[in-house]
XYZ file of C-alpha atoms in Angstrom:
588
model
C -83.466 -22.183 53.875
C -82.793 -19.340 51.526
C -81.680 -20.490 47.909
C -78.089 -19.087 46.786
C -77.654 -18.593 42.660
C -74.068 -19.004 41.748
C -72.350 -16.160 39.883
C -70.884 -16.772 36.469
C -69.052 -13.672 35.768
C -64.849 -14.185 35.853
C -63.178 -11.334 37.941
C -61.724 -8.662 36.360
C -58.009 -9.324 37.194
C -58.630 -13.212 35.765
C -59.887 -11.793 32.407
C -56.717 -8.757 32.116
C -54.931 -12.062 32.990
C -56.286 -14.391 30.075
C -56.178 -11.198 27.626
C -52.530 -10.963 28.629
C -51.714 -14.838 27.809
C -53.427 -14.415 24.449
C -51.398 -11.474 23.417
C -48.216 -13.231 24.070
C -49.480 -16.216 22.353
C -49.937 -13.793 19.499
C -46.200 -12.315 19.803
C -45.050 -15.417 20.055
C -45.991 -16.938 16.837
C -45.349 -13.471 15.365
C -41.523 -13.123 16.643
C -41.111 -16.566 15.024
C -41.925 -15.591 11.469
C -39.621 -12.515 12.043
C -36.020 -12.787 11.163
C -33.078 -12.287 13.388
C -29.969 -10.937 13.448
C -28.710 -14.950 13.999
C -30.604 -16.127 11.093
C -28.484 -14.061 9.015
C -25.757 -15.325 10.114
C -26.130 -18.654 10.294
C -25.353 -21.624 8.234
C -28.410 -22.838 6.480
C -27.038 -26.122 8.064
C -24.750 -28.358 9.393
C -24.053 -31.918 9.035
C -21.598 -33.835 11.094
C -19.322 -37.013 10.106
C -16.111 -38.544 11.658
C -13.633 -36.497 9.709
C -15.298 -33.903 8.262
C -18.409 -31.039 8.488
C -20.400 -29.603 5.942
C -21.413 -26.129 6.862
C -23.615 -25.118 4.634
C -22.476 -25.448 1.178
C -18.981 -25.663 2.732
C -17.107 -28.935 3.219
C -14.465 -28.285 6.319
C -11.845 -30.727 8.352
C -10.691 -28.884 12.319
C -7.574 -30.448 13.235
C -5.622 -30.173 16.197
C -1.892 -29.655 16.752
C 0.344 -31.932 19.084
C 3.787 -32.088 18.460
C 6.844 -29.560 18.205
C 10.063 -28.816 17.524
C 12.851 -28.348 20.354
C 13.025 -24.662 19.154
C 10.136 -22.473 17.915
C 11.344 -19.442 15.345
C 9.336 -16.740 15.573
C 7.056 -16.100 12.370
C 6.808 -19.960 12.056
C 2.941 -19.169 12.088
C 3.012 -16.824 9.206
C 2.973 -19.617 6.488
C -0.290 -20.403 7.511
C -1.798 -16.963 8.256
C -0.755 -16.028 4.955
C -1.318 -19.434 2.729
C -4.312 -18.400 0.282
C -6.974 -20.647 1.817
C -10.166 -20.177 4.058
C -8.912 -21.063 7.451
C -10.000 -20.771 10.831
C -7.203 -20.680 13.540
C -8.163 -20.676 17.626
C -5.360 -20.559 20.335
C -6.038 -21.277 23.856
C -3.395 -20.544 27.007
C -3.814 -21.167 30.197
C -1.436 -19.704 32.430
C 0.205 -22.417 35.412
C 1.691 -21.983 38.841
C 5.710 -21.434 38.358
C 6.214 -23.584 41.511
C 3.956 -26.226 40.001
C 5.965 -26.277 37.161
C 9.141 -26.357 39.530
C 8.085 -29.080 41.622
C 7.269 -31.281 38.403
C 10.427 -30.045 36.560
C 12.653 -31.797 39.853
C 11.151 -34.617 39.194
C 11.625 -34.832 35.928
C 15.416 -33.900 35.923
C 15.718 -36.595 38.518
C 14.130 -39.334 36.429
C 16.131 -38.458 33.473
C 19.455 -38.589 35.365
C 18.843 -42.038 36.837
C 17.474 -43.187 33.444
C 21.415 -42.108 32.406
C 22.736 -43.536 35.278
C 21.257 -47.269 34.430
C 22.176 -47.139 30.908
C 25.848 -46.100 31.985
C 25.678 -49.540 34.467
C 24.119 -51.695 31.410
C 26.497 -50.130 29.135
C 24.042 -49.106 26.930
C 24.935 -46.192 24.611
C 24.220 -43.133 25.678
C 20.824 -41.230 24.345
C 21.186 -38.064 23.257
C 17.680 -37.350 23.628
C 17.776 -37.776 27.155
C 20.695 -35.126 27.531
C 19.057 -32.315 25.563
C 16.178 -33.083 27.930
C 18.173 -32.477 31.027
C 19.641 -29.193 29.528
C 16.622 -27.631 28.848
C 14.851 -28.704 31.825
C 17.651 -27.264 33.610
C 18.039 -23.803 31.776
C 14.112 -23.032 32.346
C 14.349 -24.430 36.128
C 16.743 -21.462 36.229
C 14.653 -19.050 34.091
C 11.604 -19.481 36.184
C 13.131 -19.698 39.738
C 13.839 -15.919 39.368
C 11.272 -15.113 37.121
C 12.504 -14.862 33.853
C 10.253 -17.160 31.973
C 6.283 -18.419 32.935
C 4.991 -21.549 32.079
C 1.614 -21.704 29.967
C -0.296 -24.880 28.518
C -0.738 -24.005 25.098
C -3.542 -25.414 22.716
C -3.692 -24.576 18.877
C -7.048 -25.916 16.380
C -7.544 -25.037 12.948
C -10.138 -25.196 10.347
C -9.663 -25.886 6.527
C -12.798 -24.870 4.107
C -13.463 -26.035 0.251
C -15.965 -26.687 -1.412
C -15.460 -30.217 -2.297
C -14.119 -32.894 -0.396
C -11.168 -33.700 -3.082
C -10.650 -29.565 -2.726
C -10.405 -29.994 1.095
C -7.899 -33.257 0.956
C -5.964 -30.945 -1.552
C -5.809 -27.958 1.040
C -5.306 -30.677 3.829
C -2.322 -31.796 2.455
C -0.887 -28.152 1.723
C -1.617 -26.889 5.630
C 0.606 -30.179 6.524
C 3.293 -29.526 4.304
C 3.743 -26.052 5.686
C 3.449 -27.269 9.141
C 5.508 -30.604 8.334
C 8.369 -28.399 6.959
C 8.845 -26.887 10.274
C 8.655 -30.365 12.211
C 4.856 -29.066 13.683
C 2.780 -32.172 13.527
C -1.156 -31.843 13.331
C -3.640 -34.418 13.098
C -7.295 -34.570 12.283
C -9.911 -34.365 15.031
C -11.533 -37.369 14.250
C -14.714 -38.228 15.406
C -14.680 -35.212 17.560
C -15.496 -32.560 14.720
C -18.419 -30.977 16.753
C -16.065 -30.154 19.776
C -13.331 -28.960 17.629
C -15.759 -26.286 16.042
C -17.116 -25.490 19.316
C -13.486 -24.737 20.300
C -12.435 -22.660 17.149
C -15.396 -20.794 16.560
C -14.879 -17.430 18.789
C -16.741 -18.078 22.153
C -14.109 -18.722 24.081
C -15.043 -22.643 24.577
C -12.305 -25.403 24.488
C -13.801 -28.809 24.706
C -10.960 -30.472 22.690
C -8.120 -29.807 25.453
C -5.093 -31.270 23.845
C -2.754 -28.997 25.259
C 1.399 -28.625 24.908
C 3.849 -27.029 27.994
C 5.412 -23.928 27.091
C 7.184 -21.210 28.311
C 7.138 -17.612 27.439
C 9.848 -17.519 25.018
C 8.552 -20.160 23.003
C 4.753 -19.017 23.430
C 5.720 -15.367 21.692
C 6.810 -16.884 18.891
C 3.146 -18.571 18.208
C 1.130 -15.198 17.828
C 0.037 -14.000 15.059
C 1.214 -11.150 14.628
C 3.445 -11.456 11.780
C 3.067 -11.642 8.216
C 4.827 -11.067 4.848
C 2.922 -8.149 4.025
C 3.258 -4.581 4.555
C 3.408 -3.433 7.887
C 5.063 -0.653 9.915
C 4.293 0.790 13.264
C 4.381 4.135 11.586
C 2.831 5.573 8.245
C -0.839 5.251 6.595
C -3.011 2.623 5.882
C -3.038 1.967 1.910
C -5.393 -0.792 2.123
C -6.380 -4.581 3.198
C -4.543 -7.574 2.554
C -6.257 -9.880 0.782
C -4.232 -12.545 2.053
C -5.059 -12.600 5.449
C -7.338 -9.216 6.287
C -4.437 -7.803 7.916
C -3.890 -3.877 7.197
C -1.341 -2.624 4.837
C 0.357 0.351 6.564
C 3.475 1.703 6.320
C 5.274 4.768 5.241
C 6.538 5.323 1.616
C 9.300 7.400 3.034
C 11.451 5.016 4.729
C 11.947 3.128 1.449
C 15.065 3.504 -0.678
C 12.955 6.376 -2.498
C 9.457 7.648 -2.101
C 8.529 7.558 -5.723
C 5.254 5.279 -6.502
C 3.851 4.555 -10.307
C 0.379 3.730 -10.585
C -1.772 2.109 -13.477
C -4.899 1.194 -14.214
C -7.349 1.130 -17.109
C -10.068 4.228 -16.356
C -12.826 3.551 -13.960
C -10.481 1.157 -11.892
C -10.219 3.903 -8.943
C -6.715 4.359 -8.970
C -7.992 8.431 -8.673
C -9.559 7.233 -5.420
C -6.702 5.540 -4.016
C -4.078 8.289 -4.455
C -6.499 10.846 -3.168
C -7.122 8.596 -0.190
C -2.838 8.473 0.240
C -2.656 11.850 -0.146
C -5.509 13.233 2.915
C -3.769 10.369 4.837
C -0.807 11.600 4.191
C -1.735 14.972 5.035
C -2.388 13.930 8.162
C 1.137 13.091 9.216
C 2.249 16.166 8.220
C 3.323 15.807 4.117
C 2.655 18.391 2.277
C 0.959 17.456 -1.786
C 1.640 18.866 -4.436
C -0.915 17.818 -7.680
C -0.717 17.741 -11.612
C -4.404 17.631 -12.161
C -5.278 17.065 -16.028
C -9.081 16.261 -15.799
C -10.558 18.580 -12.705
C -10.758 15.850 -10.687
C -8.787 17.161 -7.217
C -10.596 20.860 -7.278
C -13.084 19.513 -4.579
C -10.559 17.589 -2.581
C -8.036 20.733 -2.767
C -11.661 23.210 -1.115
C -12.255 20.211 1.260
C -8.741 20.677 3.382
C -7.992 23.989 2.463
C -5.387 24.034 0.013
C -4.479 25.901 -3.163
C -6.112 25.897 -6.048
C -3.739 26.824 -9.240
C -6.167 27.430 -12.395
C -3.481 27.607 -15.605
C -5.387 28.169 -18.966
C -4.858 31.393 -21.377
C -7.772 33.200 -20.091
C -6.526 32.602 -16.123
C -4.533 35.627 -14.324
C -1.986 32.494 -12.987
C 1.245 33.378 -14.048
C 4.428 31.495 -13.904
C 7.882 32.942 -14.986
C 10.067 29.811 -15.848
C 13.420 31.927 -15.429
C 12.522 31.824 -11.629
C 15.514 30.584 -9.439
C 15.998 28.404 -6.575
C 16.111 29.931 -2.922
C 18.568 27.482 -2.363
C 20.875 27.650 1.121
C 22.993 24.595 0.282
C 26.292 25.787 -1.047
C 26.875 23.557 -3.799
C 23.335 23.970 -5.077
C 23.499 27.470 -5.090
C 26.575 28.118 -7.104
C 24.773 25.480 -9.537
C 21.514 27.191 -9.226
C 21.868 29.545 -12.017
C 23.513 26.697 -14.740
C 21.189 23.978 -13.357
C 17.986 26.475 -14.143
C 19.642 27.032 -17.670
C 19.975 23.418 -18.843
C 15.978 22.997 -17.640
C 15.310 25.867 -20.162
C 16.895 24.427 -22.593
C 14.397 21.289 -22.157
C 11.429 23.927 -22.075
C 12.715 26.194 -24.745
C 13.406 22.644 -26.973
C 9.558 21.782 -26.311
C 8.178 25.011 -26.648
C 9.678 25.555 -29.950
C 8.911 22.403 -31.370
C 12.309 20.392 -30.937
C 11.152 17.453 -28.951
C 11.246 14.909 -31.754
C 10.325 14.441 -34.969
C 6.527 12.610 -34.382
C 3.455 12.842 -34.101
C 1.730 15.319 -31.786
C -1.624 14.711 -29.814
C -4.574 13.836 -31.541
C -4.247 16.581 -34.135
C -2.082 13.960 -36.241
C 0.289 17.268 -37.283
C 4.627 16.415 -37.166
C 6.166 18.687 -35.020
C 9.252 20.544 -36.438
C 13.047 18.998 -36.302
C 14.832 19.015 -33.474
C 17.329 21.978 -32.820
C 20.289 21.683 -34.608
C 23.713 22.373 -33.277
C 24.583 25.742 -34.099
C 20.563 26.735 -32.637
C 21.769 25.382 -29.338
C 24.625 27.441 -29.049
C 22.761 30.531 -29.645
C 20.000 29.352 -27.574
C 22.291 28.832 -24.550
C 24.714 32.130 -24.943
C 21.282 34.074 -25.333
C 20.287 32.691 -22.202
C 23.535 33.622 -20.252
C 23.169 37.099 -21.509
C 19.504 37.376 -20.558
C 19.958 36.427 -17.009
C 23.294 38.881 -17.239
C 21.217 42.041 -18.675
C 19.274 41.346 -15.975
C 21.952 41.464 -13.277
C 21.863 37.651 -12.456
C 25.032 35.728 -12.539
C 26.989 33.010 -11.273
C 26.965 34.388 -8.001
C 24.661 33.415 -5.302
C 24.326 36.473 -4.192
C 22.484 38.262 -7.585
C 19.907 35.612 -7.253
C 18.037 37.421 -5.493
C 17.232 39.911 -8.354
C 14.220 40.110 -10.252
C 14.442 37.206 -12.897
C 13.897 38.069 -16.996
C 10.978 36.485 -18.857
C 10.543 34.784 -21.946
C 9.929 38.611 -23.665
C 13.305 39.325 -22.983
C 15.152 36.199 -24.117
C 12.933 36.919 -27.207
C 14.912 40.463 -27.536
C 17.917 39.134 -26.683
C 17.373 36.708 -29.392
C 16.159 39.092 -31.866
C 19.405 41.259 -31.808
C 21.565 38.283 -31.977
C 23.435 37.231 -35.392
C 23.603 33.770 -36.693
C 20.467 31.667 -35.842
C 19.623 34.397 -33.437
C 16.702 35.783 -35.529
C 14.828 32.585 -36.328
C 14.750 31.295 -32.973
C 12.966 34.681 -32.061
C 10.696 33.905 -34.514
C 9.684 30.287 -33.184
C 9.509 31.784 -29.837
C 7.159 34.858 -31.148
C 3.773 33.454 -30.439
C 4.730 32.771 -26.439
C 5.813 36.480 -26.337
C 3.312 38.412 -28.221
C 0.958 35.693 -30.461
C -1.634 33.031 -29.097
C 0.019 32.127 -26.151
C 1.502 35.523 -24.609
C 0.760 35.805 -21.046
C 0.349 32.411 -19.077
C 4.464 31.968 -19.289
C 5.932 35.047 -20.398
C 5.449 37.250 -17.145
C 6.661 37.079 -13.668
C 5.305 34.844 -11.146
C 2.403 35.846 -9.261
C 1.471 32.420 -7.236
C 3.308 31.142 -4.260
C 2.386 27.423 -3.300
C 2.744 27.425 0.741
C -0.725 25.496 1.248
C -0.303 21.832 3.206
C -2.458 21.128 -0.559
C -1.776 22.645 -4.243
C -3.528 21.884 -7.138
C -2.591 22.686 -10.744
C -5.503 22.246 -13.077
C -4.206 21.980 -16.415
C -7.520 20.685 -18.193
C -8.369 23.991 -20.063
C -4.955 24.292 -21.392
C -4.818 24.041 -25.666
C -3.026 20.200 -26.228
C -0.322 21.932 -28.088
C 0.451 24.130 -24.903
C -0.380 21.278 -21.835
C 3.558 19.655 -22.228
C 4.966 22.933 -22.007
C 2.632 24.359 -19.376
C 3.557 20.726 -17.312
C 6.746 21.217 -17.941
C 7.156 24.912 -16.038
C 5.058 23.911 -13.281
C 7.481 20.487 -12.819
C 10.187 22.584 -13.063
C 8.453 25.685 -10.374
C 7.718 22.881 -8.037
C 11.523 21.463 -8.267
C 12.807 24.781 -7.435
C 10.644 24.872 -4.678
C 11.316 21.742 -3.396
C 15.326 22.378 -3.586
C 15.038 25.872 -1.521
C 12.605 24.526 1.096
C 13.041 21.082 1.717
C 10.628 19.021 3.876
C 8.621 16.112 3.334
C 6.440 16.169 0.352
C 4.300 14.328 -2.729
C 4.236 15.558 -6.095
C 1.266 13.512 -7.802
C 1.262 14.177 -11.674
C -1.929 12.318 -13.053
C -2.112 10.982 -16.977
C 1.746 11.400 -16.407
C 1.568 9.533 -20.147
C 1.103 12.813 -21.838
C 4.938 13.810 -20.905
C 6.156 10.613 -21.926
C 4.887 11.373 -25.312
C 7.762 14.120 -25.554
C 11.551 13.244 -25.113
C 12.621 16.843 -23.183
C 9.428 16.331 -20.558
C 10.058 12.691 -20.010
C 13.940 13.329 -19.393
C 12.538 16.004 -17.053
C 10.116 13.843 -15.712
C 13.226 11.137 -14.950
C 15.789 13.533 -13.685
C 12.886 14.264 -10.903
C 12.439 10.760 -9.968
C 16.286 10.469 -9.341
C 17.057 13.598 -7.488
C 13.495 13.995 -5.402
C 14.832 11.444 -2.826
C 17.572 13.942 -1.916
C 15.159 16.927 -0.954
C 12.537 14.539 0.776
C 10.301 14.351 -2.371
C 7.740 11.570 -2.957
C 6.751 11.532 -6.955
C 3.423 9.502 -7.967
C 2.976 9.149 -11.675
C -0.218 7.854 -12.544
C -1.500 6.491 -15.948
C -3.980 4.680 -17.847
C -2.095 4.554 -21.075
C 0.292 1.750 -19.549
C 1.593 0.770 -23.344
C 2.402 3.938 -24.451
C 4.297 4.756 -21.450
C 6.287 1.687 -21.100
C 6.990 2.266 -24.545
C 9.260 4.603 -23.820
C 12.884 4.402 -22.449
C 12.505 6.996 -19.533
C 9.038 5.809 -19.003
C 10.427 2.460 -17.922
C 13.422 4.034 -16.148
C 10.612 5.965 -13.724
C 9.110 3.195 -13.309
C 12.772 1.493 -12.207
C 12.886 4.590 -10.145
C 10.023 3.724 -7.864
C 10.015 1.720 -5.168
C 6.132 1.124 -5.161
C 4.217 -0.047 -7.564
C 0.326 0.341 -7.676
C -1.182 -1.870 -10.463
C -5.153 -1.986 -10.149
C -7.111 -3.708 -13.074
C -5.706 -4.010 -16.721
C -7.163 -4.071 -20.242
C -6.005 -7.292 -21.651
C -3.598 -5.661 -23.930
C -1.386 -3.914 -21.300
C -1.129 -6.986 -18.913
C 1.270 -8.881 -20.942
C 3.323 -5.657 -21.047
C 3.071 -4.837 -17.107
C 3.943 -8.969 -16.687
C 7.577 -8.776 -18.561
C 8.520 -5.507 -16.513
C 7.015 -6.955 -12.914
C 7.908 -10.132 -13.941
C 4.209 -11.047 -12.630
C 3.417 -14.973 -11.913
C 0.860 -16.788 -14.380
C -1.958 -16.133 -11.070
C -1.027 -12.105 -10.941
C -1.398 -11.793 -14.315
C -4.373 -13.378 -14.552
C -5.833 -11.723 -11.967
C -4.628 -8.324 -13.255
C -7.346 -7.795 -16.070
C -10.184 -9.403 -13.457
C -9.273 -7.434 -10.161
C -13.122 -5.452 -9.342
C -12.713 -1.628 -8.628
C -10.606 -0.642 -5.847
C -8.358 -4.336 -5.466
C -5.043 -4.759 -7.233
C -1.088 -5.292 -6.895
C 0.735 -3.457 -4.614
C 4.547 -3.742 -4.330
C 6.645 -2.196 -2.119
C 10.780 -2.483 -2.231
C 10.985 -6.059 -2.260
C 7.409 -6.919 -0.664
């Protein structure tokens, strides 16, 4: 007999096999010490009880709704949506056969009528109840025999969160009220908290099934798609409610006007926002106009492709304040002419020191007394003969004709009698001194860009009113001879509110612009001083929206009288983190 040795080696395949098991093994621990997108998400825990969850940190009550009116309003939901409160709401609807519901609705009718039938025999008095019952059984038999309606079972959960358990009876008993008001009874989902999270987280899984009939009508009125915020099917998104993460969009336009104030202390992005309003804005076809003091719009004017207006003594801009109106409407253009003349005398007021007797900029130095009586009636007959040596008169049709400049209302002035000669003399150093150029020659600019920008920034303090003033006034007569739908944005508007002629100008813009399809945004950090003053508050009356992003402490009891703010706004007004605030729209 031959003797066999037995072979110890493993096959190959066996060992690839083993080496494969190990490196799983290895994977396997490895995947568990890695994190996953579900471990982010996830509660650190959960602890069940009969009436309530913790989740987390989180205490939370689901409850379950089972009773309802005999007539659901639409919008009866949006009490809840927006109620300021975490809260988890989950709808379920299940479609059913119309002649299911038929069949059962027969029946139904025909137990109610002999229920009526054996009172009437037992002379029992009659129960209203049951004849309602009839009559709307009835009127949706009819409404789903030829397909009006459809028949649905309809279950609604909710979820309250706090972060106490007296906090979460608090919040219970403010969800019931709301509901309670509107005869919409709800109850707790006792002992069955797990399955009413199952059902109200999103996946879709309804293990409480406590379900109510309904038909269409009454189902429309349950979704959620109302609220009391802003929102329009048309217009641009300004921004999230806070409320209820719905989106604030609508369109400033369709208000009673389309003028908007906005304040904020600096830093509180309230230069973000209205550049965000105006790109969107942009985008349904507005065209912006913008009073930049501070450089800040140059890149977002290069970014789109609109104008950029440079106005500073050493800049070739020029801009001829005599300029008239290209006006077509009749009335406005036999006005155009006196309407162009009383916004000169504003300018010419402000230009030669008239505005008031205060204090100007930070220089600290009085300006001179305001015109006096006889001054204004040279002023204005130099003006009419000015515009007459220059062929321009009353008559629509000579406005056309090369306008005069400031250099010739300064000769006209200069050969005058009376006060003639003095006023020339105010008016010398726009002509020929420190400030000859930027405003005493014709207009060389022409803003037809979707965007225009006019940087004021490197303009003197003592000349930025004035120079804010002309280019207010260029863009009115623009506006008024080509009218379409724009925004004029005029940033730190506070530094015209500091003189009376700009801020009347400033005013008399926020009344008329709704007439030529104008939008005017005045924006402002230095709420105080621009409350303080009576046409500062009247633009603000003027506006229909209202942007108020985060206060210093010292200009939220002022912003509180005029908004008439609750004790919560105004709190929150001087807390608010960048980019959150107050919006008000008409009477939203």
């Amino acid at each position: 007999m031959g003797l066999f040795k037995k072979n110890t080696n493993v096959p190959a395949d066996l060992a690839a096999a083993q080496r494969q098991r190990e490196q799983q093994e290895i994977e396997g621990v490895f995947r568990q010490g890695v994190a996953a997108l579900r471990d982010f998400i996830a509660p650190s825990s959960i602890e069940l009880e009969s009436g309530h969850f913790r989740l987390g940190t989180k205490y939370a009550r689901s409850f379950y709704v089972y009773g309802y009116p005999r007539q659901l309003y639409t919008g009866w939901l949006s009490g809840i949506i927006n109620v300021d409160e975490e809260i988890d709401i989950s709808m379920y609807i299940y479609p059913v056969e119309s002649q299911v519901v038929l069949n059962n609705l027969r029946k139904k009718v025909g137990q109610l009528e002999a229920g009526l039938q054996i009172d009437a025999e037992h002379g029992k008095v009659r129960d209203p109840a049951k004849q309602f019952a009839i009559q709307d059984a009835e009127e949706l038999r009819n409404k789903l025999q030829v397909g009006e309606e459809r028949f649905f079972r309809f279950g609604f959960y909710f979820t309250v969160y706090a972060d106490s358990l007296d906090e979460l009876e608090f919040i219970q008993h403010k969800i019931e009220s709301i509901l309670g008001q509107q005869l919409i009874q709800s109850k707790v989902a006792s002992v069955q908290m797990e399955q009413a999270l199952n059902s109200i987280v999103p996946q879709g899984l309804d293990q409480l099934k406590i379900w109510r009939n309904m038909s269409t009508g009454a189902l429309s009125t349950c979704f959620p798609f109302t609220s009391a915020d802003l929102t329009q099917d048309d217009g641009i998104l300004y921004g999230i409610n806070m409320h209820n993460s719905g989106l604030v969009i609508f369109d400033r336009f369709s208000l009673e006007n389309a003028n908007m104030v906005v304040f904020a202390k600096s830093g509180a992005g309230k230069s973000f926002a209205v550049k965000l309003e105006a790109i969107r804005s942009m985008m349904m076809g507005t065209e912006v106009i913008i009073i930049d003091p501070e450089n800040e719009y140059q890149k977002l004017a290069d970014s789109v492709g609109g104008a950029y207006v440079r106005l500073s003594l050493n800049s070739t801009t020029r801009i001829n304040p005599f300029d008239l109106p290209r006006v077509i409407d009749g009335d406005d253009a036999d006005n155009a002419l006196r309407t162009n003349i009383i916004t000169l005398h504003g300018l010419l007021r402000l230009m030669m020191g008239g505005a008031q007797s205060q204090m100007s900029g930070e220089s600290g130095h009085f300006m001179a007394p305001a015109l006096s009586p006889v001054e204004e009636s040279d002023l204005d007959q130099a003006l009419i003969e000015t515009y007459a040596k220059a062929g321009i008169t009353n008559d629509p049709l000579t406005h056309n004709t090369p306008p005069p400049t400031i250099s010739d209302l300064y000769e006209t002035l200069l050969h005058m009698g009376n006060t003639g000669p003095q006023l020339a003399q105010r008016l010398r150093k726009y002509t020929t001194g420190t400030f000859a150029g930027i405003f005493s020659q014709q207009s060389n600019i022409d803003i037809n860009s979707s965007m225009v920008v006019f940087n004021v920034r490197d303009l003197e303090d003592e000349l930025r009113p004035v120079a804010m003033y002309i280019v207010l006034n260029y863009i009115w007569n623009k506006t008024k001879s080509d009218k379409k739908q724009r925004m004029l944005i005029v940033d730190e508007a506070w530094q015209l509110m500091r003189y009376e002629d700009s801020a009347n100008f400033l005013f008399s813009l926020a009344k008329r612009a709704r007439k030529y399809g104008l939008g005017l945004t005045t924006i402002s950090q230095d709420v105080e001083d621009f409350m303080s003053s009576k046409m500062g508050r009247a633009v603000v009356s003027n506006s229909s929206m209202q942007l108020l992003l985060k206060q210093s402490t010292s200009a939220v009891d002022v912003l509180a009288d005029t908004f008439k703010l609750t004790s919560e706004e105004k709190k929150r007004l001087s807390q608010f983190p960048v980019g959150q605030g107050l919006l008000f729209a008409g009477s939203n």
